[in-house]
Structure formats: structure tokens, C-alpha cells
PDB file of C-alpha atoms in Angstrom:
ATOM      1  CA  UNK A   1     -17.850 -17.265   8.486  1.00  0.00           C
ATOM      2  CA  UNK A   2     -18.007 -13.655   6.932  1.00  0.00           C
ATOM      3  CA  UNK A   3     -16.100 -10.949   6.009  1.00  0.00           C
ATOM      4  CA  UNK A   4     -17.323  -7.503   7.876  1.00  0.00           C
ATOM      5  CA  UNK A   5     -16.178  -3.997   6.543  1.00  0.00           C
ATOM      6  CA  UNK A   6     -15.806  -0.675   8.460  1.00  0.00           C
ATOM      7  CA  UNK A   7     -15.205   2.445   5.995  1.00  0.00           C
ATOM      8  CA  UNK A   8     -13.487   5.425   8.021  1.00  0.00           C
ATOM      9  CA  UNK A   9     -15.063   8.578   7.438  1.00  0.00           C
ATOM     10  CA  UNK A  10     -11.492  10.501   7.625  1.00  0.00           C
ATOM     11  CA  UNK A  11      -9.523   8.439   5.490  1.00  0.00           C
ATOM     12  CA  UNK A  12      -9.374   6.076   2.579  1.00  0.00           C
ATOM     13  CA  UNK A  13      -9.077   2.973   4.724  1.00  0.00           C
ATOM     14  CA  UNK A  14     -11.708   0.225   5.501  1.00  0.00           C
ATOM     15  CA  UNK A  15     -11.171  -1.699   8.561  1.00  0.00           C
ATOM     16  CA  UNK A  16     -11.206  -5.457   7.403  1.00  0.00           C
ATOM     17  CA  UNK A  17     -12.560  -8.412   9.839  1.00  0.00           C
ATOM     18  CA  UNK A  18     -11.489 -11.842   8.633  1.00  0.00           C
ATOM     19  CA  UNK A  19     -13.232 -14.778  10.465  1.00  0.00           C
ATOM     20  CA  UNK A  20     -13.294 -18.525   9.611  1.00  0.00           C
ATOM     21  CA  UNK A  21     -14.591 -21.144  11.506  1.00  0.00           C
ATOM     22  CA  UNK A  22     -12.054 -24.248  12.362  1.00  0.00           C
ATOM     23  CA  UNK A  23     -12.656 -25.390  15.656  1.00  0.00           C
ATOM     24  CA  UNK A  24     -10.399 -28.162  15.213  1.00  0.00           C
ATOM     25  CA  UNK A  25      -7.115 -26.255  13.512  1.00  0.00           C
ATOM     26  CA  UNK A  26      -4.042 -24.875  15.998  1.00  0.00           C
ATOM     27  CA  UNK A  27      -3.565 -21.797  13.445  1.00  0.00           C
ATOM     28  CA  UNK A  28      -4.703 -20.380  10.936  1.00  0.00           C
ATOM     29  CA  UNK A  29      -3.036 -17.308   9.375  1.00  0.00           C
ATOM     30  CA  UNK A  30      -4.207 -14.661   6.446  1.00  0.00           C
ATOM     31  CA  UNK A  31      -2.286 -14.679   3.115  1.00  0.00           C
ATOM     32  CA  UNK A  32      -2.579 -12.131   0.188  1.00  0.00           C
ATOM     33  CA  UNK A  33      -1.924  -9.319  -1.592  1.00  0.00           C
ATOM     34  CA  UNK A  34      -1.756  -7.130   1.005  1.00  0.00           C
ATOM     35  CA  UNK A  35       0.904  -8.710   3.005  1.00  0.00           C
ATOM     36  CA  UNK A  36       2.277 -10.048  -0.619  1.00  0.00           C
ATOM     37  CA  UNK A  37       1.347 -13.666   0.319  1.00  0.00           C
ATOM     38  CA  UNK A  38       3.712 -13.453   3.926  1.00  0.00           C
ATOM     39  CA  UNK A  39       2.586 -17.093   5.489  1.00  0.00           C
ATOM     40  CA  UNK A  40       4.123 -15.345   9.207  1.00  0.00           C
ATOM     41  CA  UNK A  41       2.596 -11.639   8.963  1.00  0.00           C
ATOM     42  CA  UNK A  42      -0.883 -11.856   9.634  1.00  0.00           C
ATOM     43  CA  UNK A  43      -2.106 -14.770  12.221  1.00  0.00           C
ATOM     44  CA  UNK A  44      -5.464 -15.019  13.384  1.00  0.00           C
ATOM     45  CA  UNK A  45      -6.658 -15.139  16.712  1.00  0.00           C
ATOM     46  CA  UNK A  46      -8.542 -18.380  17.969  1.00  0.00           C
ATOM     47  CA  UNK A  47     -11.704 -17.440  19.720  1.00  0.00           C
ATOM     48  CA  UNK A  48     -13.191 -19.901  22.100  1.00  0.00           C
ATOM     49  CA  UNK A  49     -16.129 -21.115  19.930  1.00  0.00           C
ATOM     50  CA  UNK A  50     -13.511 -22.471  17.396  1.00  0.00           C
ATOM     51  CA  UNK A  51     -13.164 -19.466  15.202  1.00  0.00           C
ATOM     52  CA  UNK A  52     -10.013 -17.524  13.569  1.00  0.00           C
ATOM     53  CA  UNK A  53     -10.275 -13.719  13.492  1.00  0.00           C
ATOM     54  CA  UNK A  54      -8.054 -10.889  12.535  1.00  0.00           C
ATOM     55  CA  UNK A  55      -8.814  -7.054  11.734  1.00  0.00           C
ATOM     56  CA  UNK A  56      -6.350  -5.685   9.230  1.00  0.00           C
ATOM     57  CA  UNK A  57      -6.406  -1.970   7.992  1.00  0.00           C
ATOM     58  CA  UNK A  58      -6.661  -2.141   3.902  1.00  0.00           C
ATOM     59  CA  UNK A  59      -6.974   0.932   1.200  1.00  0.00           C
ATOM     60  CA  UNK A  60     -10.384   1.501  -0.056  1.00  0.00           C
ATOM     61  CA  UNK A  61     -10.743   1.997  -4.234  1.00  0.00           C
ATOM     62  CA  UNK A  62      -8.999  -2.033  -4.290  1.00  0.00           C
ATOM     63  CA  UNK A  63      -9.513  -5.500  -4.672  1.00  0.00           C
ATOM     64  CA  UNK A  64      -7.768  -7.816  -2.719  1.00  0.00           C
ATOM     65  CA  UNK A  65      -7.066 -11.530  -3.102  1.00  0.00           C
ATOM     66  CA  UNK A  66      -6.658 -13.668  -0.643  1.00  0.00           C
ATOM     67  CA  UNK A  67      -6.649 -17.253   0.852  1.00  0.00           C
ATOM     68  CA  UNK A  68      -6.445 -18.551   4.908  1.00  0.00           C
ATOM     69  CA  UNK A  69      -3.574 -20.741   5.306  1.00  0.00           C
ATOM     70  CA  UNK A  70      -4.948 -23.528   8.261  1.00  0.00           C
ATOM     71  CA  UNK A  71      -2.590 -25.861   9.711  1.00  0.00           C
ATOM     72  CA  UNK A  72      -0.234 -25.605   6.486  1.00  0.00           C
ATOM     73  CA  UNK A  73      -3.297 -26.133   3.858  1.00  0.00           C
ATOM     74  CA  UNK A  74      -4.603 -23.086   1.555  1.00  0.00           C
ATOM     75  CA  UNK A  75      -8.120 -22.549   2.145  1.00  0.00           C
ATOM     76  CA  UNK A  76     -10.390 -20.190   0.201  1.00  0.00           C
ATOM     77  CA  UNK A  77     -13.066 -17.970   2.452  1.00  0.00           C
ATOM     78  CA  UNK A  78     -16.650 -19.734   3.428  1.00  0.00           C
ATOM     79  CA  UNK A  79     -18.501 -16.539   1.651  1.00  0.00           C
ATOM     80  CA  UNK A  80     -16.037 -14.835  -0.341  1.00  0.00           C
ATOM     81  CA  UNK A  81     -17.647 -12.051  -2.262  1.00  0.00           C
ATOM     82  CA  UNK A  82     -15.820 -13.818  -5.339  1.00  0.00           C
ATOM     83  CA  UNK A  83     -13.330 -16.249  -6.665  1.00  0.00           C
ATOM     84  CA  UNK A  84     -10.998 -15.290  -9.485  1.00  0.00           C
ATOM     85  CA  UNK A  85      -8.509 -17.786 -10.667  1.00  0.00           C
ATOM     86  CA  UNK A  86      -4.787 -17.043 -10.333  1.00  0.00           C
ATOM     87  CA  UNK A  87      -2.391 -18.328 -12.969  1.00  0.00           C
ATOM     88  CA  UNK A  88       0.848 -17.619 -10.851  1.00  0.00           C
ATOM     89  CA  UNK A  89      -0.823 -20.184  -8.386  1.00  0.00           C
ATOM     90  CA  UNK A  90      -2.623 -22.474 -11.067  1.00  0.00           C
ATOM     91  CA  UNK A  91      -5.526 -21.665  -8.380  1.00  0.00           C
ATOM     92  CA  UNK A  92      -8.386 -19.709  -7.500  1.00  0.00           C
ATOM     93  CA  UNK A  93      -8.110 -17.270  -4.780  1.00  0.00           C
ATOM     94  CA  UNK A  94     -11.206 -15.320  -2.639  1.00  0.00           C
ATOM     95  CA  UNK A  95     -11.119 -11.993  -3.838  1.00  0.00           C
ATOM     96  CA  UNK A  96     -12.703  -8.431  -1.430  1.00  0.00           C
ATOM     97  CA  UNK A  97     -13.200  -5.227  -3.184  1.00  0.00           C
ATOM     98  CA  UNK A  98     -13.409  -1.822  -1.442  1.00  0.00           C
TER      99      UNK A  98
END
């Protein structure tokens, strides 16, 4: 699916929407930096038409890396804006600046 961005005018925050279409997962949940890779903290909502979707609050001035975690299996983004490759995790990882 697509990444969406809302910058607030009266603070240095962007208002993330995460969305990834996997109409035949039970959960899917958001990993990455800036939940420091939690698997529990950030779960995404299953929509009726089969796709995942959380808004998350993130500073602006950052980049962010990030994967979906979908029925226990690390998946990077549909359209990530990039992929950089992660030595920790021998992997690469979406990446979202702001």
C-alpha cells in the first residue's frame, strides 16, 4: 500500500499512516526504530478490504527504519521511500524520512 504523511503546523511531529495490504494474514504489527523494534507495541488494525493500518505520531528532522511483522514473518513496505541494509539484522529494512 503507501505510506501517507501529515506535518502539524504547531509542532515538530508528522502524523504517520502505515498501510499494507494482506487480506489473508490474522496480524500484522509495525516494528522499528521508533518503538526500538517492540514486536507487541504497535499492531495494526485489519480493515475489511484485507488491509493493516496504524497512525503513529513520529518527530519530524528523522529517518526511520522499519519493517511489518505479518503472522510472525518480517516484511519490508510495498513502496518504501527506500531500503537501507542493516548489519545488526544482516537485512535490509524500509526506511521514512521526515
Amino acid at each position: 500500500m503507501a505510506i501517507t504523511k501529515k506535518f502539524l503546523k504547531t509542532k515538530p511531529v508528522c502524523k504517520v499512516t502505515f498501510a499494507i495490504s494482506a487480506p489473508d494474514a490474522a496480524e500484522a504489527v509495525l516494528v522499528g526504530d521508533f518503538n526500538e523494534w517492540d514486536t507487541t507495541a504497535t499492531p495494526l488494525k485489519k480493515l475489511k478490504n484485507g488491509t493493516f493500518k496504524v497512525v503513529i505520531d513520529l518527530d519530524t528532522e528523522k529517518s526511520y527504519e522499519y519493517k511489518y511483522l505479518i503472522d510472525g514473518e518480517y516484511v519490508n513496505d510495498d513502496e518504501p521511500e527506500a531500503l537501507i541494509f542493516n548489519e545488526f539484522a544482516n537485512a535490509e529494512n524500509s526506511l521514512l524520512a521526515l
